[in-house]
Amino acid sequence: MTAPRAPKYSAQPGRPADRAVAAGLALAVIAGLAWLGGMIYTIAGWSG
């Protein structure tokens, strides 16, 4: 007797949801780097 299997999903690499998630992650990385740069700039301004 075989065990039941879950249906396999045919993941397509160019789906709109995947591109939206990738774009959101890219924007989050850019925003994080901008925030980090702003903090460094602020701390450097305080010490000088």
Short mmCIF file of C-alpha atoms in Angstrom, two decimals:
data_model
loop_
_atom_site.label_atom_id
_atom_site.label_comp_id
_atom_site.label_asym_id
_atom_site.label_seq_id
_atom_site.Cartn_x
_atom_site.Cartn_y
_atom_site.Cartn_z
CA MET A 1 0.00 0.00 0.00
CA THR A 2 1.43 3.36 -0.96
CA ALA A 3 1.25 6.48 1.14
CA PRO A 4 -0.77 9.43 -0.22
CA ARG A 5 1.34 12.28 -1.52
CA ALA A 6 0.68 15.97 -1.61
CA PRO A 7 0.28 17.38 -5.11
CA LYS A 8 3.44 18.84 -6.58
CA TYR A 9 3.30 22.53 -7.37
CA SER A 10 4.70 23.65 -10.68
CA ALA A 11 6.61 26.68 -9.52
CA GLN A 12 7.29 29.03 -12.38
CA PRO A 13 10.24 31.38 -11.82
CA GLY A 14 8.60 34.42 -13.39
CA ARG A 15 5.40 34.64 -11.37
CA PRO A 16 4.27 38.17 -10.43
CA ALA A 17 4.12 37.37 -6.70
CA ASP A 18 7.74 36.20 -6.71
CA ARG A 19 8.85 39.37 -8.44
CA ALA A 20 6.91 41.51 -5.97
CA VAL A 21 8.54 39.74 -3.02
CA ALA A 22 12.00 40.14 -4.57
CA ALA A 23 11.35 43.84 -5.24
CA GLY A 24 10.14 44.32 -1.66
CA LEU A 25 13.24 42.63 -0.27
CA ALA A 26 15.48 44.74 -2.49
CA LEU A 27 13.77 47.93 -1.30
CA ALA A 28 14.11 46.78 2.31
CA VAL A 29 17.86 46.23 1.84
CA ILE A 30 18.24 49.67 0.26
CA ALA A 31 16.26 51.29 3.08
CA GLY A 32 18.36 49.47 5.68
CA LEU A 33 21.60 50.61 4.09
CA ALA A 34 20.31 54.19 3.90
CA TRP A 35 19.33 54.07 7.57
CA LEU A 36 22.74 52.68 8.52
CA GLY A 37 24.47 55.39 6.50
CA GLY A 38 22.36 58.04 8.21
CA MET A 39 23.27 56.71 11.64
CA ILE A 40 26.97 56.71 10.80
CA TYR A 41 26.68 60.25 9.43
CA THR A 42 24.86 61.39 12.58
CA ILE A 43 27.37 59.82 14.96
CA ALA A 44 30.28 61.21 12.95
CA GLY A 45 28.67 64.66 13.13
CA TRP A 46 28.33 64.46 16.92
CA SER A 47 31.97 63.58 17.46
CA GLY A 48 33.37 66.33 15.27
#
